[in-house]
């Protein structure tokens, strides 16, 4: 049915015969003895209903869908990347494709996924000077990692651990240089009182250092 937008003033100018014809064209059943005032009222009601329907359709078309404007949880690709938040710790995020996740978790002897943090003496080094694993859950896709002090470069690998076969590096991050200003972590030796600014306390640095030491003491070894 075509859209209609009739005003009362316009309908008042039509003859009764034209009003009945117009109502008939738009599917309004008009008794022969119906007063023209009621015919005009029926046409105005229909006009308002059709305008409301058209407006609703426009809102549905123009309004972005529920998924627009939001990043998907997963791009179904196996990858990992890392950026420094501050010189003392880094933010790591990763993804695992459905195929790789199924292959790893359903393999015989699968134990769990870990983030393997490796330090290098130079950007060109292929053999790490030190490495240790950070355990993650199957659902994790991001983590803050505290960096050991007095190191030069680091890389983080996403690794699947197995009891019955060799471990599998699913994804490898780029090497990232650690700035020399990592003084807070450099002095973070158990038993030593740290001079942490209020800003760093608010950021969670103090809690992070304690948690990291409790779980990964080897990274504090000098």
PDB file of C-alpha atoms in Angstrom:
ATOM      1  CA  UNK A   1       0.000   0.000   0.000  1.00  0.00           C
ATOM      2  CA  UNK A   2       1.342   3.399  -0.970  1.00  0.00           C
ATOM      3  CA  UNK A   3       2.122   5.955   1.696  1.00  0.00           C
ATOM      4  CA  UNK A   4      -0.481   8.630   2.303  1.00  0.00           C
ATOM      5  CA  UNK A   5      -0.244  11.903   4.161  1.00  0.00           C
ATOM      6  CA  UNK A   6      -3.547  13.732   4.063  1.00  0.00           C
ATOM      7  CA  UNK A   7      -4.412  16.835   6.068  1.00  0.00           C
ATOM      8  CA  UNK A   8      -7.912  17.578   7.270  1.00  0.00           C
ATOM      9  CA  UNK A   9      -7.966  20.810   5.275  1.00  0.00           C
ATOM     10  CA  UNK A  10      -7.193  18.912   2.064  1.00  0.00           C
ATOM     11  CA  UNK A  11      -9.816  16.224   2.689  1.00  0.00           C
ATOM     12  CA  UNK A  12     -12.437  18.909   3.414  1.00  0.00           C
ATOM     13  CA  UNK A  13     -12.018  20.180  -0.160  1.00  0.00           C
ATOM     14  CA  UNK A  14     -13.005  16.798  -1.694  1.00  0.00           C
ATOM     15  CA  UNK A  15     -16.543  15.813  -2.576  1.00  0.00           C
ATOM     16  CA  UNK A  16     -18.233  12.955  -0.751  1.00  0.00           C
ATOM     17  CA  UNK A  17     -17.891  10.801  -3.870  1.00  0.00           C
ATOM     18  CA  UNK A  18     -14.138  11.491  -4.015  1.00  0.00           C
ATOM     19  CA  UNK A  19     -13.772  10.719  -0.311  1.00  0.00           C
ATOM     20  CA  UNK A  20     -15.533   7.358  -0.746  1.00  0.00           C
ATOM     21  CA  UNK A  21     -13.365   6.592  -3.794  1.00  0.00           C
ATOM     22  CA  UNK A  22     -10.198   7.480  -1.879  1.00  0.00           C
ATOM     23  CA  UNK A  23     -11.277   5.322   1.080  1.00  0.00           C
ATOM     24  CA  UNK A  24     -12.031   2.436  -1.262  1.00  0.00           C
ATOM     25  CA  UNK A  25      -8.554   2.727  -2.861  1.00  0.00           C
ATOM     26  CA  UNK A  26      -6.986   2.326   0.577  1.00  0.00           C
ATOM     27  CA  UNK A  27      -9.159  -0.597   1.647  1.00  0.00           C
ATOM     28  CA  UNK A  28     -11.543   1.260   3.945  1.00  0.00           C
ATOM     29  CA  UNK A  29     -15.059  -0.205   3.831  1.00  0.00           C
ATOM     30  CA  UNK A  30     -17.477   2.757   3.844  1.00  0.00           C
ATOM     31  CA  UNK A  31     -21.252   2.230   4.323  1.00  0.00           C
ATOM     32  CA  UNK A  32     -23.388   4.126   1.796  1.00  0.00           C
ATOM     33  CA  UNK A  33     -25.036   6.259   4.475  1.00  0.00           C
ATOM     34  CA  UNK A  34     -21.869   7.176   6.411  1.00  0.00           C
ATOM     35  CA  UNK A  35     -21.481  10.899   7.088  1.00  0.00           C
ATOM     36  CA  UNK A  36     -18.526  12.527   5.229  1.00  0.00           C
ATOM     37  CA  UNK A  37     -17.179  13.760   8.554  1.00  0.00           C
ATOM     38  CA  UNK A  38     -16.641  10.131   9.618  1.00  0.00           C
ATOM     39  CA  UNK A  39     -15.098   9.265   6.245  1.00  0.00           C
ATOM     40  CA  UNK A  40     -12.563  12.067   6.734  1.00  0.00           C
ATOM     41  CA  UNK A  41     -11.873  10.787  10.239  1.00  0.00           C
ATOM     42  CA  UNK A  42     -11.226   7.251   8.957  1.00  0.00           C
ATOM     43  CA  UNK A  43      -8.840   8.564   6.268  1.00  0.00           C
ATOM     44  CA  UNK A  44      -6.950  10.702   8.812  1.00  0.00           C
ATOM     45  CA  UNK A  45      -6.606   7.716  11.176  1.00  0.00           C
ATOM     46  CA  UNK A  46      -5.247   5.557   8.363  1.00  0.00           C
ATOM     47  CA  UNK A  47      -2.843   8.300   7.316  1.00  0.00           C
ATOM     48  CA  UNK A  48      -1.440   8.570  10.849  1.00  0.00           C
ATOM     49  CA  UNK A  49      -1.045   4.789  11.157  1.00  0.00           C
ATOM     50  CA  UNK A  50       0.839   4.563   7.874  1.00  0.00           C
ATOM     51  CA  UNK A  51       3.110   7.474   8.841  1.00  0.00           C
ATOM     52  CA  UNK A  52       3.901   5.747  12.142  1.00  0.00           C
ATOM     53  CA  UNK A  53       4.725   2.476  10.351  1.00  0.00           C
ATOM     54  CA  UNK A  54       6.991   4.243   7.855  1.00  0.00           C
ATOM     55  CA  UNK A  55       8.798   6.047  10.679  1.00  0.00           C
ATOM     56  CA  UNK A  56       9.314   2.757  12.527  1.00  0.00           C
ATOM     57  CA  UNK A  57      10.765   1.124   9.404  1.00  0.00           C
ATOM     58  CA  UNK A  58      13.157   4.035   8.949  1.00  0.00           C
ATOM     59  CA  UNK A  59      14.353   3.662  12.529  1.00  0.00           C
ATOM     60  CA  UNK A  60      15.045  -0.039  11.989  1.00  0.00           C
ATOM     61  CA  UNK A  61      16.992   0.641   8.808  1.00  0.00           C
ATOM     62  CA  UNK A  62      18.954   3.615  10.069  1.00  0.00           C
ATOM     63  CA  UNK A  63      19.641   2.320  13.567  1.00  0.00           C
ATOM     64  CA  UNK A  64      22.923   0.369  13.764  1.00  0.00           C
ATOM     65  CA  UNK A  65      22.591  -3.307  14.556  1.00  0.00           C
ATOM     66  CA  UNK A  66      23.592  -4.702  17.962  1.00  0.00           C
ATOM     67  CA  UNK A  67      27.002  -5.785  16.668  1.00  0.00           C
ATOM     68  CA  UNK A  68      27.968  -2.545  14.939  1.00  0.00           C
ATOM     69  CA  UNK A  69      30.492  -0.398  16.761  1.00  0.00           C
ATOM     70  CA  UNK A  70      31.863  -3.311  18.801  1.00  0.00           C
ATOM     71  CA  UNK A  71      34.950  -5.418  18.167  1.00  0.00           C
ATOM     72  CA  UNK A  72      34.299  -9.150  17.948  1.00  0.00           C
ATOM     73  CA  UNK A  73      35.519 -11.319  20.821  1.00  0.00           C
ATOM     74  CA  UNK A  74      37.593 -13.370  18.402  1.00  0.00           C
ATOM     75  CA  UNK A  75      38.776 -13.047  14.792  1.00  0.00           C
ATOM     76  CA  UNK A  76      39.326 -16.836  14.707  1.00  0.00           C
ATOM     77  CA  UNK A  77      43.058 -16.431  14.141  1.00  0.00           C
ATOM     78  CA  UNK A  78      45.940 -17.696  16.250  1.00  0.00           C
ATOM     79  CA  UNK A  79      48.116 -14.705  17.133  1.00  0.00           C
ATOM     80  CA  UNK A  80      49.770 -12.873  20.007  1.00  0.00           C
ATOM     81  CA  UNK A  81      51.057  -9.348  20.497  1.00  0.00           C
ATOM     82  CA  UNK A  82      52.431  -7.223  23.304  1.00  0.00           C
ATOM     83  CA  UNK A  83      52.972  -3.563  24.137  1.00  0.00           C
ATOM     84  CA  UNK A  84      54.691  -1.854  27.039  1.00  0.00           C
ATOM     85  CA  UNK A  85      52.319  -0.145  29.412  1.00  0.00           C
ATOM     86  CA  UNK A  86      55.192   1.273  31.401  1.00  0.00           C
ATOM     87  CA  UNK A  87      58.838   0.101  31.514  1.00  0.00           C
ATOM     88  CA  UNK A  88      58.032  -2.199  34.432  1.00  0.00           C
ATOM     89  CA  UNK A  89      55.239  -4.247  32.850  1.00  0.00           C
ATOM     90  CA  UNK A  90      53.641  -5.127  29.546  1.00  0.00           C
ATOM     91  CA  UNK A  91      50.139  -5.817  28.289  1.00  0.00           C
ATOM     92  CA  UNK A  92      49.763  -9.054  26.315  1.00  0.00           C
ATOM     93  CA  UNK A  93      46.763 -10.164  24.277  1.00  0.00           C
ATOM     94  CA  UNK A  94      46.264 -13.232  22.119  1.00  0.00           C
ATOM     95  CA  UNK A  95      43.713 -15.239  20.204  1.00  0.00           C
ATOM     96  CA  UNK A  96      43.416 -18.900  19.209  1.00  0.00           C
ATOM     97  CA  UNK A  97      41.506 -20.101  16.163  1.00  0.00           C
ATOM     98  CA  UNK A  98      38.803 -22.710  16.709  1.00  0.00           C
ATOM     99  CA  UNK A  99      40.801 -25.277  14.728  1.00  0.00           C
ATOM    100  CA  UNK A 100      44.027 -24.731  16.713  1.00  0.00           C
ATOM    101  CA  UNK A 101      42.160 -24.681  20.026  1.00  0.00           C
ATOM    102  CA  UNK A 102      40.410 -27.967  19.264  1.00  0.00           C
ATOM    103  CA  UNK A 103      43.586 -29.593  17.952  1.00  0.00           C
ATOM    104  CA  UNK A 104      45.539 -28.613  21.074  1.00  0.00           C
ATOM    105  CA  UNK A 105      42.967 -29.330  23.777  1.00  0.00           C
ATOM    106  CA  UNK A 106      41.841 -32.650  22.288  1.00  0.00           C
ATOM    107  CA  UNK A 107      45.382 -33.925  21.712  1.00  0.00           C
ATOM    108  CA  UNK A 108      46.605 -36.745  23.906  1.00  0.00           C
ATOM    109  CA  UNK A 109      48.471 -35.511  26.964  1.00  0.00           C
ATOM    110  CA  UNK A 110      47.359 -31.873  26.695  1.00  0.00           C
ATOM    111  CA  UNK A 111      48.018 -30.056  29.977  1.00  0.00           C
ATOM    112  CA  UNK A 112      47.328 -26.356  29.479  1.00  0.00           C
ATOM    113  CA  UNK A 113      48.331 -23.173  27.669  1.00  0.00           C
ATOM    114  CA  UNK A 114      51.065 -20.895  29.002  1.00  0.00           C
ATOM    115  CA  UNK A 115      52.653 -17.595  28.088  1.00  0.00           C
ATOM    116  CA  UNK A 116      56.402 -18.136  27.785  1.00  0.00           C
ATOM    117  CA  UNK A 117      58.283 -14.955  28.617  1.00  0.00           C
ATOM    118  CA  UNK A 118      61.808 -14.952  27.164  1.00  0.00           C
ATOM    119  CA  UNK A 119      64.544 -12.349  27.556  1.00  0.00           C
ATOM    120  CA  UNK A 120      67.223 -11.647  24.931  1.00  0.00           C
ATOM    121  CA  UNK A 121      70.500  -9.766  25.072  1.00  0.00           C
ATOM    122  CA  UNK A 122      69.911  -8.160  21.676  1.00  0.00           C
ATOM    123  CA  UNK A 123      67.209  -7.834  19.049  1.00  0.00           C
ATOM    124  CA  UNK A 124      69.147 -10.193  16.775  1.00  0.00           C
ATOM    125  CA  UNK A 125      69.521 -12.936  19.405  1.00  0.00           C
ATOM    126  CA  UNK A 126      67.700 -16.175  18.697  1.00  0.00           C
ATOM    127  CA  UNK A 127      68.598 -17.926  21.939  1.00  0.00           C
ATOM    128  CA  UNK A 128      67.005 -16.441  25.086  1.00  0.00           C
ATOM    129  CA  UNK A 129      69.155 -15.631  28.081  1.00  0.00           C
ATOM    130  CA  UNK A 130      66.262 -16.541  30.409  1.00  0.00           C
ATOM    131  CA  UNK A 131      62.724 -17.905  30.079  1.00  0.00           C
ATOM    132  CA  UNK A 132      59.842 -18.818  32.350  1.00  0.00           C
ATOM    133  CA  UNK A 133      56.175 -19.748  31.923  1.00  0.00           C
ATOM    134  CA  UNK A 134      53.102 -17.852  33.075  1.00  0.00           C
ATOM    135  CA  UNK A 135      50.072 -20.079  33.453  1.00  0.00           C
ATOM    136  CA  UNK A 136      46.788 -18.924  31.911  1.00  0.00           C
ATOM    137  CA  UNK A 137      43.290 -20.383  31.765  1.00  0.00           C
ATOM    138  CA  UNK A 138      41.659 -21.672  28.588  1.00  0.00           C
ATOM    139  CA  UNK A 139      39.378 -18.636  28.571  1.00  0.00           C
ATOM    140  CA  UNK A 140      42.065 -15.968  29.072  1.00  0.00           C
ATOM    141  CA  UNK A 141      42.877 -13.714  26.137  1.00  0.00           C
ATOM    142  CA  UNK A 142      44.841 -10.923  27.843  1.00  0.00           C
ATOM    143  CA  UNK A 143      47.225 -10.422  30.747  1.00  0.00           C
ATOM    144  CA  UNK A 144      49.549  -7.904  32.374  1.00  0.00           C
ATOM    145  CA  UNK A 145      53.078  -9.251  32.740  1.00  0.00           C
ATOM    146  CA  UNK A 146      55.698  -7.796  35.055  1.00  0.00           C
ATOM    147  CA  UNK A 147      59.122  -7.536  33.414  1.00  0.00           C
ATOM    148  CA  UNK A 148      62.348  -8.450  35.153  1.00  0.00           C
ATOM    149  CA  UNK A 149      64.696  -5.578  35.765  1.00  0.00           C
ATOM    150  CA  UNK A 150      67.966  -4.953  33.958  1.00  0.00           C
ATOM    151  CA  UNK A 151      66.877  -6.853  30.815  1.00  0.00           C
ATOM    152  CA  UNK A 152      67.164  -5.558  27.259  1.00  0.00           C
ATOM    153  CA  UNK A 153      64.614  -7.324  25.054  1.00  0.00           C
ATOM    154  CA  UNK A 154      61.731  -9.698  25.628  1.00  0.00           C
ATOM    155  CA  UNK A 155      59.336 -11.842  23.631  1.00  0.00           C
ATOM    156  CA  UNK A 156      56.207 -13.717  24.668  1.00  0.00           C
ATOM    157  CA  UNK A 157      55.097 -17.004  23.080  1.00  0.00           C
ATOM    158  CA  UNK A 158      51.725 -18.692  23.345  1.00  0.00           C
ATOM    159  CA  UNK A 159      52.573 -22.332  24.085  1.00  0.00           C
ATOM    160  CA  UNK A 160      50.533 -25.514  24.423  1.00  0.00           C
ATOM    161  CA  UNK A 161      52.032 -27.903  26.983  1.00  0.00           C
ATOM    162  CA  UNK A 162      51.742 -31.674  26.623  1.00  0.00           C
ATOM    163  CA  UNK A 163      52.703 -34.536  28.906  1.00  0.00           C
ATOM    164  CA  UNK A 164      53.195 -37.050  26.112  1.00  0.00           C
ATOM    165  CA  UNK A 165      54.862 -35.038  23.351  1.00  0.00           C
ATOM    166  CA  UNK A 166      56.892 -31.930  22.588  1.00  0.00           C
ATOM    167  CA  UNK A 167      55.324 -28.588  23.461  1.00  0.00           C
ATOM    168  CA  UNK A 168      53.844 -26.526  20.625  1.00  0.00           C
ATOM    169  CA  UNK A 169      54.482 -22.804  20.094  1.00  0.00           C
ATOM    170  CA  UNK A 170      51.133 -21.632  18.731  1.00  0.00           C
ATOM    171  CA  UNK A 171      52.082 -17.963  18.301  1.00  0.00           C
ATOM    172  CA  UNK A 172      55.150 -15.782  18.849  1.00  0.00           C
ATOM    173  CA  UNK A 173      55.144 -12.064  19.582  1.00  0.00           C
ATOM    174  CA  UNK A 174      57.639  -9.578  18.233  1.00  0.00           C
ATOM    175  CA  UNK A 175      60.692  -8.707  20.316  1.00  0.00           C
ATOM    176  CA  UNK A 176      60.222  -5.557  22.382  1.00  0.00           C
ATOM    177  CA  UNK A 177      62.992  -3.420  23.831  1.00  0.00           C
ATOM    178  CA  UNK A 178      62.792  -2.688  27.554  1.00  0.00           C
ATOM    179  CA  UNK A 179      63.697   0.931  28.405  1.00  0.00           C
ATOM    180  CA  UNK A 180      66.511   1.464  30.900  1.00  0.00           C
ATOM    181  CA  UNK A 181      64.215   3.393  33.237  1.00  0.00           C
ATOM    182  CA  UNK A 182      62.845   0.211  34.801  1.00  0.00           C
ATOM    183  CA  UNK A 183      64.097   1.314  38.227  1.00  0.00           C
ATOM    184  CA  UNK A 184      61.111   0.235  40.302  1.00  0.00           C
ATOM    185  CA  UNK A 185      61.412  -3.386  39.221  1.00  0.00           C
ATOM    186  CA  UNK A 186      65.192  -3.180  39.487  1.00  0.00           C
ATOM    187  CA  UNK A 187      64.883  -2.426  43.204  1.00  0.00           C
ATOM    188  CA  UNK A 188      61.993  -4.839  43.817  1.00  0.00           C
ATOM    189  CA  UNK A 189      63.917  -7.314  45.928  1.00  0.00           C
ATOM    190  CA  UNK A 190      61.991  -9.070  48.736  1.00  0.00           C
ATOM    191  CA  UNK A 191      62.697  -7.451  52.091  1.00  0.00           C
ATOM    192  CA  UNK A 192      63.715  -4.130  50.587  1.00  0.00           C
ATOM    193  CA  UNK A 193      61.348  -1.222  51.202  1.00  0.00           C
ATOM    194  CA  UNK A 194      60.378   0.444  47.940  1.00  0.00           C
ATOM    195  CA  UNK A 195      59.969   4.157  47.416  1.00  0.00           C
ATOM    196  CA  UNK A 196      56.829   3.996  45.266  1.00  0.00           C
ATOM    197  CA  UNK A 197      55.068   7.213  44.349  1.00  0.00           C
ATOM    198  CA  UNK A 198      51.382   7.663  45.075  1.00  0.00           C
ATOM    199  CA  UNK A 199      50.622   7.555  41.360  1.00  0.00           C
ATOM    200  CA  UNK A 200      52.309   4.168  41.003  1.00  0.00           C
ATOM    201  CA  UNK A 201      50.499   2.891  44.087  1.00  0.00           C
ATOM    202  CA  UNK A 202      47.173   3.888  42.548  1.00  0.00           C
ATOM    203  CA  UNK A 203      48.170   2.114  39.321  1.00  0.00           C
ATOM    204  CA  UNK A 204      48.498  -1.167  41.224  1.00  0.00           C
ATOM    205  CA  UNK A 205      52.288  -1.440  40.909  1.00  0.00           C
ATOM    206  CA  UNK A 206      52.800  -2.434  44.564  1.00  0.00           C
ATOM    207  CA  UNK A 207      50.201  -5.229  44.429  1.00  0.00           C
ATOM    208  CA  UNK A 208      51.565  -6.427  41.101  1.00  0.00           C
ATOM    209  CA  UNK A 209      55.115  -6.661  42.425  1.00  0.00           C
ATOM    210  CA  UNK A 210      54.009  -8.710  45.445  1.00  0.00           C
ATOM    211  CA  UNK A 211      51.838 -11.011  43.345  1.00  0.00           C
ATOM    212  CA  UNK A 212      54.557 -11.484  40.759  1.00  0.00           C
ATOM    213  CA  UNK A 213      57.177 -12.328  43.373  1.00  0.00           C
ATOM    214  CA  UNK A 214      54.884 -14.885  45.050  1.00  0.00           C
ATOM    215  CA  UNK A 215      54.270 -16.662  41.736  1.00  0.00           C
ATOM    216  CA  UNK A 216      57.445 -16.116  39.731  1.00  0.00           C
ATOM    217  CA  UNK A 217      60.337 -15.624  42.143  1.00  0.00           C
ATOM    218  CA  UNK A 218      62.922 -16.728  39.602  1.00  0.00           C
ATOM    219  CA  UNK A 219      62.400 -13.523  37.622  1.00  0.00           C
ATOM    220  CA  UNK A 220      63.752 -11.542  40.594  1.00  0.00           C
ATOM    221  CA  UNK A 221      66.990 -13.466  40.721  1.00  0.00           C
ATOM    222  CA  UNK A 222      69.916 -11.169  39.992  1.00  0.00           C
TER     223      UNK A 222
END
